[in-house]
Amino acid sequence: QVQLVESGGGLVQAGGSLRLSCAASGNIFSINAMGWYRQAPGKQRELVAGIRRGGSTNYADSMEGRFTISRDNAENTVYLQMNSLKPEDTAVYYCYAARASAAWTPGYWGQGTQVTVSS
């Protein structure tokens, strides 16, 4: 099992920035890709970005440019730097980890952290 704990969400004005963190623990050698999805009220959960141990990334088309994902393998932590935030970025952001055999498909989820962008 792998446990994921997110931090860094909060309330920010439009145009501002936030940095989310997600620390993995447990059987970390069983996972490879880590990253983020988000879910806004009344909408489906959608991919934000993912990153593998080797550094390759996978961004949703609409996220790349304003959002940057990074990873510290020594600390088993993934980060999401979010800049130029817009009210439509308001959502619960969920950290995920994919099993090593499962490419980018989430196998584990964090509890979610709320990001609210005010206009």
GROMACS .gro file of C-alpha atoms in nm:
model
  119
    1GLN     CA    1   0.000   0.000   0.000
    2VAL     CA    2   0.098   0.358  -0.063
    3GLN     CA    3  -0.022   0.657   0.132
    4LEU     CA    4  -0.037   1.005  -0.021
    5VAL     CA    5  -0.065   1.324   0.182
    6GLU     CA    6  -0.128   1.655   0.008
    7SER     CA    7  -0.066   2.005   0.137
    8GLY     CA    8  -0.055   2.360   0.005
    9GLY     CA    9  -0.412   2.430  -0.098
   10GLY     CA   10  -0.597   2.742   0.004
   11LEU     CA   11  -0.760   3.063  -0.106
   12VAL     CA   12  -0.585   3.290  -0.354
   13GLN     CA   13  -0.687   3.584  -0.570
   14ALA     CA   14  -0.702   3.555  -0.945
   15GLY     CA   15  -0.357   3.600  -1.093
   16GLY     CA   16  -0.189   3.459  -0.786
   17SER     CA   17   0.013   3.143  -0.733
   18LEU     CA   18   0.001   2.835  -0.516
   19ARG     CA   19   0.230   2.538  -0.474
   20LEU     CA   20   0.086   2.200  -0.389
   21SER     CA   21   0.290   1.919  -0.237
   22CYS     CA   22   0.221   1.549  -0.211
   23ALA     CA   23   0.434   1.313  -0.006
   24ALA     CA   24   0.422   0.940  -0.063
   25SER     CA   25   0.495   0.677   0.199
   26GLY     CA   26   0.461   0.303   0.234
   27ASN     CA   27   0.557   0.072  -0.051
   28ILE     CA   28   0.701   0.352  -0.263
   29PHE     CA   29   0.910   0.118  -0.477
   30SER     CA   30   0.588  -0.020  -0.622
   31ILE     CA   31   0.497   0.313  -0.784
   32ASN     CA   32   0.638   0.518  -1.066
   33ALA     CA   33   0.426   0.803  -1.197
   34MET     CA   34   0.282   1.055  -0.953
   35GLY     CA   35   0.078   1.359  -1.024
   36TRP     CA   36  -0.242   1.552  -0.990
   37TYR     CA   37  -0.603   1.544  -1.094
   38ARG     CA   38  -0.867   1.799  -1.002
   39GLN     CA   39  -1.242   1.799  -0.961
   40ALA     CA   40  -1.458   2.109  -0.968
   41PRO     CA   41  -1.812   2.107  -0.829
   42GLY     CA   42  -2.049   1.930  -1.066
   43LYS     CA   43  -1.769   1.821  -1.299
   44GLN     CA   44  -1.573   1.505  -1.360
   45ARG     CA   45  -1.227   1.456  -1.221
   46GLU     CA   46  -0.971   1.564  -1.479
   47LEU     CA   47  -0.600   1.521  -1.529
   48VAL     CA   48  -0.376   1.811  -1.440
   49ALA     CA   49  -0.028   1.664  -1.478
   50GLY     CA   50   0.188   1.363  -1.398
   51ILE     CA   51   0.559   1.292  -1.372
   52ARG     CA   52   0.762   0.973  -1.369
   53ARG     CA   53   1.073   0.898  -1.163
   54GLY     CA   54   1.286   0.960  -1.468
   55GLY     CA   55   1.136   1.306  -1.516
   56SER     CA   56   0.906   1.255  -1.812
   57THR     CA   57   0.584   1.450  -1.776
   58ASN     CA   58   0.226   1.430  -1.892
   59TYR     CA   59   0.018   1.749  -1.888
   60ALA     CA   60  -0.341   1.815  -1.979
   61ASP     CA   61  -0.329   2.047  -2.278
   62SER     CA   62  -0.504   2.329  -2.095
   63MET     CA   63  -0.271   2.315  -1.795
   64GLU     CA   64   0.072   2.328  -1.952
   65GLY     CA   65   0.222   2.674  -1.941
   66ARG     CA   66   0.061   2.794  -1.620
   67PHE     CA   67   0.116   2.478  -1.415
   68THR     CA   68   0.450   2.306  -1.361
   69ILE     CA   69   0.495   1.965  -1.206
   70SER     CA   70   0.818   1.855  -1.043
   71ARG     CA   71   0.938   1.574  -0.825
   72ASP     CA   72   1.193   1.502  -0.555
   73ASN     CA   73   1.258   1.129  -0.572
   74ALA     CA   74   1.473   1.133  -0.260
   75GLU     CA   75   1.182   1.279  -0.063
   76ASN     CA   76   0.913   1.084  -0.251
   77THR     CA   77   0.733   1.410  -0.305
   78VAL     CA   78   0.567   1.564  -0.607
   79TYR     CA   79   0.493   1.933  -0.644
   80LEU     CA   80   0.254   2.135  -0.855
   81GLN     CA   81   0.341   2.500  -0.906
   82MET     CA   82   0.033   2.687  -1.021
   83ASN     CA   83   0.073   3.039  -1.159
   84SER     CA   84  -0.167   3.294  -1.306
   85LEU     CA   85  -0.455   3.121  -1.134
   86LYS     CA   86  -0.807   3.177  -1.260
   87PRO     CA   87  -1.142   3.133  -1.086
   88GLU     CA   88  -1.205   2.832  -1.310
   89ASP     CA   89  -0.906   2.661  -1.148
   90THR     CA   90  -1.113   2.633  -0.830
   91ALA     CA   91  -1.138   2.263  -0.748
   92VAL     CA   92  -1.030   1.990  -0.513
   93TYR     CA   93  -0.686   1.879  -0.626
   94TYR     CA   94  -0.607   1.513  -0.576
   95CYS     CA   95  -0.261   1.363  -0.573
   96TYR     CA   96  -0.226   1.024  -0.736
   97ALA     CA   97   0.036   0.754  -0.774
   98ALA     CA   98   0.044   0.491  -1.046
   99ARG     CA   99   0.171   0.140  -0.995
  100ALA     CA  100   0.498   0.080  -1.174
  101SER     CA  101   0.329  -0.155  -1.421
  102ALA     CA  102   0.040   0.081  -1.496
  103ALA     CA  103   0.198   0.370  -1.691
  104TRP     CA  104   0.000   0.683  -1.599
  105THR     CA  105  -0.312   0.516  -1.459
  106PRO     CA  106  -0.379   0.616  -1.099
  107GLY     CA  107  -0.371   0.335  -0.848
  108TYR     CA  108  -0.363   0.537  -0.528
  109TRP     CA  109  -0.523   0.866  -0.431
  110GLY     CA  110  -0.468   1.129  -0.168
  111GLN     CA  111  -0.752   1.282   0.029
  112GLY     CA  112  -0.757   1.600  -0.179
  113THR     CA  113  -0.678   1.961  -0.107
  114GLN     CA  114  -0.910   2.251  -0.183
  115VAL     CA  115  -0.791   2.531  -0.409
  116THR     CA  116  -1.018   2.833  -0.431
  117VAL     CA  117  -0.942   3.121  -0.665
  118SER     CA  118  -1.140   3.437  -0.605
  119SER     CA  119  -1.213   3.689  -0.880
   0.00000   0.00000   0.00000
